[in-house]
Coordinates of C-alpha atoms in Angstrom, one line a residue:
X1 CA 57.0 55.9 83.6
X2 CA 58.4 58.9 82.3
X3 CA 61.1 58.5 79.2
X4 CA 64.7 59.0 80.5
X5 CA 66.2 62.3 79.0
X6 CA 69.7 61.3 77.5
X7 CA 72.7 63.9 77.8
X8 CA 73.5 65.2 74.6
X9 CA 77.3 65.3 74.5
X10 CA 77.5 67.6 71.3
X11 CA 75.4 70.5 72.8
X12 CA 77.6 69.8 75.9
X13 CA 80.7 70.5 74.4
X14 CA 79.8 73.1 72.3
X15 CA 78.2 74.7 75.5
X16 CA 81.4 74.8 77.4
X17 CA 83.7 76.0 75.0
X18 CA 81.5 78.6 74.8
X19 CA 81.8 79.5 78.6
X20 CA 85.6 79.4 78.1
X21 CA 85.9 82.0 75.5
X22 CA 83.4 84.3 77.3
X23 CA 85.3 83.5 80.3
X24 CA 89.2 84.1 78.8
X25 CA 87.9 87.4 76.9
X26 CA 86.4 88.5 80.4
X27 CA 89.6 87.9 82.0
X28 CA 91.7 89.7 79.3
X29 CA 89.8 92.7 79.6
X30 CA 90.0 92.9 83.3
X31 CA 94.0 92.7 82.8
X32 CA 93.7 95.3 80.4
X33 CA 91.1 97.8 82.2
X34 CA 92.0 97.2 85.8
X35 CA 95.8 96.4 85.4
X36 CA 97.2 98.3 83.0
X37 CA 101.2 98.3 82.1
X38 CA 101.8 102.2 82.8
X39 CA 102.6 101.9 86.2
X40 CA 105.9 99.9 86.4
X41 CA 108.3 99.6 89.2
X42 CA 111.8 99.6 87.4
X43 CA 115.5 100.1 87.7
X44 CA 116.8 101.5 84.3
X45 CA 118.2 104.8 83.0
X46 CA 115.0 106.8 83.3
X47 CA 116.6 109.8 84.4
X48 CA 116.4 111.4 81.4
X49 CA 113.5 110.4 78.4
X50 CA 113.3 113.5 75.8
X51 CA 112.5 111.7 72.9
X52 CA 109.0 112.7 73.5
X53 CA 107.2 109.0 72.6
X54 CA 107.3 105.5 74.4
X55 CA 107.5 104.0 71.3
X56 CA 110.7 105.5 70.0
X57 CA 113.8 103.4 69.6
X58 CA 116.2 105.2 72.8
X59 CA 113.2 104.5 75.1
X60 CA 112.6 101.2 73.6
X61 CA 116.0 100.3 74.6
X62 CA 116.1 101.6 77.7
X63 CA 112.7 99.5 79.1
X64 CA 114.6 96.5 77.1
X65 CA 117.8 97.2 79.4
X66 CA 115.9 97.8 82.6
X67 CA 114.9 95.0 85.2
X68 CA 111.6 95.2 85.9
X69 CA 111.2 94.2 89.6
X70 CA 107.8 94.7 90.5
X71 CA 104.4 95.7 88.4
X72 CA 101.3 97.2 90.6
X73 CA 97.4 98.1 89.8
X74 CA 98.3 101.4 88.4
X75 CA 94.9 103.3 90.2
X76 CA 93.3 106.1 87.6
X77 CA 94.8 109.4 88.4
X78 CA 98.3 107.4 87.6
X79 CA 97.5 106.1 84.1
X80 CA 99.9 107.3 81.6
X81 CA 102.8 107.5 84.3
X82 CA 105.8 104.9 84.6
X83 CA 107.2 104.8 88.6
X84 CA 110.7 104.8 88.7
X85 CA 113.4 104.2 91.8
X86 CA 116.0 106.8 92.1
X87 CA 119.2 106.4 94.4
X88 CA 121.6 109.2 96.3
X89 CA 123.9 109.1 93.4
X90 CA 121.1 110.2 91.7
X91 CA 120.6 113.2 94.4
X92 CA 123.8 114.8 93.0
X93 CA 123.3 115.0 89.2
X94 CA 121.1 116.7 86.6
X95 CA 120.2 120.1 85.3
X96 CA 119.5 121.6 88.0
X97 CA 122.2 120.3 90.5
X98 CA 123.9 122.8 92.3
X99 CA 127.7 122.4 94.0
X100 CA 127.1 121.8 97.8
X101 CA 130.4 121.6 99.9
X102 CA 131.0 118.3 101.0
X103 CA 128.6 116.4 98.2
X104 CA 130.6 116.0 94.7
X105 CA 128.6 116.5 91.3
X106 CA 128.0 113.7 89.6
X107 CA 128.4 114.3 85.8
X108 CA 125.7 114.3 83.1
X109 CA 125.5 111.7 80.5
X110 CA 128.6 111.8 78.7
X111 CA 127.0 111.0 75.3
X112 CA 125.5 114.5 75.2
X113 CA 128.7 116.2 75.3
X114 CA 129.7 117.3 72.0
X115 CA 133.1 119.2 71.0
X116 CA 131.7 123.0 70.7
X117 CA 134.1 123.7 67.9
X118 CA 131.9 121.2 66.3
X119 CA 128.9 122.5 65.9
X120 CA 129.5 126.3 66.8
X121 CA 128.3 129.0 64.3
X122 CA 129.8 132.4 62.9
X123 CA 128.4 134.3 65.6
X124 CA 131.2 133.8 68.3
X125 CA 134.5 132.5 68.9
X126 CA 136.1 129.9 71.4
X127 CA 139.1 130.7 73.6
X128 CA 140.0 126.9 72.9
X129 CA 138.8 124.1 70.5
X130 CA 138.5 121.4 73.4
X131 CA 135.6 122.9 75.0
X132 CA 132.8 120.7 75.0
X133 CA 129.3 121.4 76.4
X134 CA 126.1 119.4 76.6
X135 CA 124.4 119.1 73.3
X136 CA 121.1 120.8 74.3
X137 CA 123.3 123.8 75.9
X138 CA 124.9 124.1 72.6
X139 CA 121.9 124.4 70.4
X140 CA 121.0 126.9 73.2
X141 CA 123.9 128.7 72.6
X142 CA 124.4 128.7 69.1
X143 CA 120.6 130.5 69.0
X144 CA 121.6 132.8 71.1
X145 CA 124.5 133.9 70.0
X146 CA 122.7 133.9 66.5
X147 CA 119.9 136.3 67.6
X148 CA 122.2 138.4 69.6
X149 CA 124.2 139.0 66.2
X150 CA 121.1 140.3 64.7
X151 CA 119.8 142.2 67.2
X152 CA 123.0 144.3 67.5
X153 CA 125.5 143.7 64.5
X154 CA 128.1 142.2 67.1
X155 CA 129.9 139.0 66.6
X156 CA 132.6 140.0 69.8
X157 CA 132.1 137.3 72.3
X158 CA 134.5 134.5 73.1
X159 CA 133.8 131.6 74.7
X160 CA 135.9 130.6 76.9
X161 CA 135.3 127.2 79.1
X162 CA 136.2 127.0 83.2
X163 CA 137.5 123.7 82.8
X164 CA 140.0 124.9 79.7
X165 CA 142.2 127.5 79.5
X166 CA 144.6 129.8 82.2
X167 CA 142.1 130.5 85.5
X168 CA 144.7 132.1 86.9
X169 CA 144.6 135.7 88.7
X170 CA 144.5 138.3 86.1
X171 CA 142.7 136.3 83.8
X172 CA 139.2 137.3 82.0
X173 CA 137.4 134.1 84.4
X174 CA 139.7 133.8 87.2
X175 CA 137.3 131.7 88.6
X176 CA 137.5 127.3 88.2
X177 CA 133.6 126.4 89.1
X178 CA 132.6 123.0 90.6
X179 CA 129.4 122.9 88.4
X180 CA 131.3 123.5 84.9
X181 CA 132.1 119.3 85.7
X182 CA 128.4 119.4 84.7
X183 CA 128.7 120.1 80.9
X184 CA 126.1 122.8 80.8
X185 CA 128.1 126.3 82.2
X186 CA 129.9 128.4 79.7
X187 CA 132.1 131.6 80.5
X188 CA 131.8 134.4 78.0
X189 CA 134.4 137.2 77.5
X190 CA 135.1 139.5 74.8
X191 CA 137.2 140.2 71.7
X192 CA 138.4 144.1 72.3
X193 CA 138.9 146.6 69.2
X194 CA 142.7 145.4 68.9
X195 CA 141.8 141.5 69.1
X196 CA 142.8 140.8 72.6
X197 CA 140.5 139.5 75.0
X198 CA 138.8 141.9 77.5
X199 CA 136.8 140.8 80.6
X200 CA 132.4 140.4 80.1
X201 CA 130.9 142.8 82.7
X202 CA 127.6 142.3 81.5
X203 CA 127.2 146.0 80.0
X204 CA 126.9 148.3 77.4
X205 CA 125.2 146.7 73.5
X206 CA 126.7 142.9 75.2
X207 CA 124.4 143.2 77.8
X208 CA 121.6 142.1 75.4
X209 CA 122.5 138.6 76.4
X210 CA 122.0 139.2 80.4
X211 CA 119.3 140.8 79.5
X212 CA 117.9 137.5 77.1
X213 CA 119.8 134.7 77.9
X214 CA 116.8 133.2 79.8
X215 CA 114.6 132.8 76.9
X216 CA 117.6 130.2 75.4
X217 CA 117.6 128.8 78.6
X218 CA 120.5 130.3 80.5
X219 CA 120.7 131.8 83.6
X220 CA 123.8 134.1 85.0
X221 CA 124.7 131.2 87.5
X222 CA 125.9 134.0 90.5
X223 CA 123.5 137.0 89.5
X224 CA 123.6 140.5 91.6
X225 CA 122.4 140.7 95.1
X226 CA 122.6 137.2 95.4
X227 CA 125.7 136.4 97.2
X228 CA 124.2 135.5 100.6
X229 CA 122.6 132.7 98.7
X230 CA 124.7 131.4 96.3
X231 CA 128.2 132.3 98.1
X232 CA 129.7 133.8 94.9
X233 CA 129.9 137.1 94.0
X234 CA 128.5 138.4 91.1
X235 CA 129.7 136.9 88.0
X236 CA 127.7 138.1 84.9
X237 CA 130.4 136.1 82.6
X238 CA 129.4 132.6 84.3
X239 CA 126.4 131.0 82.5
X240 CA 124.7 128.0 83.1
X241 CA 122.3 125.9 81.6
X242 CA 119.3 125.0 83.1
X243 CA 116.2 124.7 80.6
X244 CA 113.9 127.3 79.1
X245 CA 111.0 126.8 81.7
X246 CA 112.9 126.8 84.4
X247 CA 115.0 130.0 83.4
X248 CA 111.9 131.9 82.6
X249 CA 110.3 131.1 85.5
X250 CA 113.8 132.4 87.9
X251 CA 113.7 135.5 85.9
X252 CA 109.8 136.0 86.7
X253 CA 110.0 135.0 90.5
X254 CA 113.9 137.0 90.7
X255 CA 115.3 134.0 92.2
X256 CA 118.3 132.3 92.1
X257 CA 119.6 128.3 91.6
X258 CA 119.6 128.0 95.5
X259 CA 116.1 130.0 96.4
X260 CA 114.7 128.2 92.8
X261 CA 115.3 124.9 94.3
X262 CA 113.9 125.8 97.8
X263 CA 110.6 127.3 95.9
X264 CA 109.8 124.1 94.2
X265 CA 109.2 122.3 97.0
X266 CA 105.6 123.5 97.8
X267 CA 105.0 121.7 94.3
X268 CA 104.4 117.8 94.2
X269 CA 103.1 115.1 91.6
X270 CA 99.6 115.7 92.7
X271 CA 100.0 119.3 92.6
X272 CA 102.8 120.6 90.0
X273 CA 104.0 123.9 88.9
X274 CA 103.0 124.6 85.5
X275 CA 104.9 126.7 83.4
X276 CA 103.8 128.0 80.0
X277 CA 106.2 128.4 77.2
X278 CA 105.8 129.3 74.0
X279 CA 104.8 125.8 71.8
X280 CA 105.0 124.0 74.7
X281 CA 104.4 123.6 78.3
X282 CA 105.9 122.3 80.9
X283 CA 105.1 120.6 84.2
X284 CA 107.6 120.7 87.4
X285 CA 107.5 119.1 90.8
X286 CA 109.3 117.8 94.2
X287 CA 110.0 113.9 95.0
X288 CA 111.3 114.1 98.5
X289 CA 114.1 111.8 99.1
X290 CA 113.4 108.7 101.5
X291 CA 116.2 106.4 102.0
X292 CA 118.6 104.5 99.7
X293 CA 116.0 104.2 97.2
X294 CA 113.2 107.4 96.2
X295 CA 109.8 106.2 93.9
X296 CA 108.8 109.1 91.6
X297 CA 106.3 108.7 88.9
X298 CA 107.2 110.5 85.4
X299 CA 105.4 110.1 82.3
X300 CA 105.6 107.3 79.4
X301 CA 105.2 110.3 76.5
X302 CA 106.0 113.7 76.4
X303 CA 109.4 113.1 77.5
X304 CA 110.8 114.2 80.9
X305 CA 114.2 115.0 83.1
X306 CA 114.9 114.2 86.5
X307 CA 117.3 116.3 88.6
X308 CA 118.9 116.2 92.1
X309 CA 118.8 119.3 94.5
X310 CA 122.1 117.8 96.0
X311 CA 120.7 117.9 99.1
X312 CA 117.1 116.3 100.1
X313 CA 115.3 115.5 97.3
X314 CA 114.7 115.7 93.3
X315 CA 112.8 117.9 90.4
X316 CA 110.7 115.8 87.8
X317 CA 110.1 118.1 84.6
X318 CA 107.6 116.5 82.0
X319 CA 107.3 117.6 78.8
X320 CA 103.6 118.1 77.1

């Protein structure tokens, strides 16, 4: 008879504890290579993520206020991306929003308005001390009004806000604008030889800043030509806001807000416009809208902005 072979319960033990490890380290992995944590559905305040990292505090907080309803296999052209749910209020705000009859503007985010009498330099004066303006506008404008000193010796322009002041007939901006809700217009006019203020025709050594303002970011809002488009006559005193790359890129093309908007649709996530600044680029494209609620992927760093057209769907710029 052959010797029975007894179990050995020590090698046992120490056998399967082995397989567990292996087995819990192979699982972690998985999680980690085939489920990654950059694609998440969310609803949160992710319309707007400029710090630039995913690890600063402001984005910190916002994933800490956000619900997270819903995470997904994030699939490898996706990595790095977060996918975010927008809604039809979202539609009618941003940078880029224009004023469509019948749709009211939503306003920007009130904690980047700042007082411009604030923060304003020596280079230009205010018609009135409670104009406020976005805070990115006003770095924007502060530089330009800076340069514009240097370039011509001139310190004559007064800034004078749509939603402040007299708008009445005969004044320098007769005109009250639905975007100036917005934060990110600003109406220039001009301090005349006897210290009156003169209307901003966009001529003569103050032309410099038609001829510039798009480098800073600004774009005359109703430009010549353009009527048909934007139903506004030309107004070369009416600025507006709307991002370096983007005002670049409307000078380059000659278009304005409305035929800007209608252009970027031919660009989506998979296939973006890429614009090339200097120090930075930028990437833009087109989220259609599709119901209540719109999915649109943005990116975790770099920092980006997402804005209504008011109309059918929304503009994603990221930051690289």
């Amino acid at each position: 008879m052959k010797p029975k072979k007894k179990i050995r319960f020590g090698r046992l033990s120490i056998a399967l504890i082995l397989f567990m490890g292996v087995f819990f380290a192979g699982d972690n992995l998985r999680r980690q290579v085939v489920i990654p944590d950059s694609k998440i559905v969310v609803e949160g305040d992710f319309k707007e993520n400029v710090t630039g990292a995913a690890s600063s505090e402001e984005n910190t907080a916002s994933l800490a206020a956000a619900a997270v309803t819903e995470t997904q296999p994030a699939s490898a052209e996706n990595v790095g991306f977060l996918q975010i749910n927008l809604t039809n209020t979202d539609i009618s705000r941003g940078i880029l929003t224009p004023a469509v009859e019948g749709k009211p503007l939503e306003c920007l985010d009130s904690n980047k308005m700042v007082a411009l009498a604030d923060v304003m330099n020596d280079c230009y004066s205010l018609y009135s001390e409670d104009i406020q303006l976005n805070s990115d506008a006003a770095e924007a404008l502060n530089l330009m009004m800076n340069d514009y000193n240097v370039a011509t010796g001139l310190s004559d322009f007064v800034v004078y806000g749509t939603d402040s002041g007299d708008n009445s007939a005969g004044t320098v901006c007769p005109i009250k604008f639905a975007e100036s809700s917005l934060g990110t217009t600003v109406d220039l006019a001009i301090t005349g030889s006897a210290g009156n203020i003169i209307d901003y025709d966009g001529a003569d050594e103050e032309g410099w800043v038609i001829e510039n303002c798009a480098k800073y970011g600004f774009i005359v809002r109703y430009p010549s030509g353009k009527s048909e488009k934007t139903g506004t006559a030309y107004c070369p005193w009416h600025l507006r806001y709307v991002g370096a790359a983007n005002a670049q890129m409307m000078l380059q093309k000659g278009l304005c807000l409305e035929e800007y908007l209608d252009f970027l649709k031919s660009y989506s996530y998979d296939s973006p416009l890429e614009i090339e600044l200097e120090g930075s680029d930028e990437v833009v494209y087109y989220v259609a809208a599709s119901g209540d609620s719109t999915s649109a992927y943005v990116p975790i760093s770099g920092g980006y902005t997402v804005s209504g057209n008011n109309g059918d769907g929304f503009i994603v710029t990221s930051f690289k």
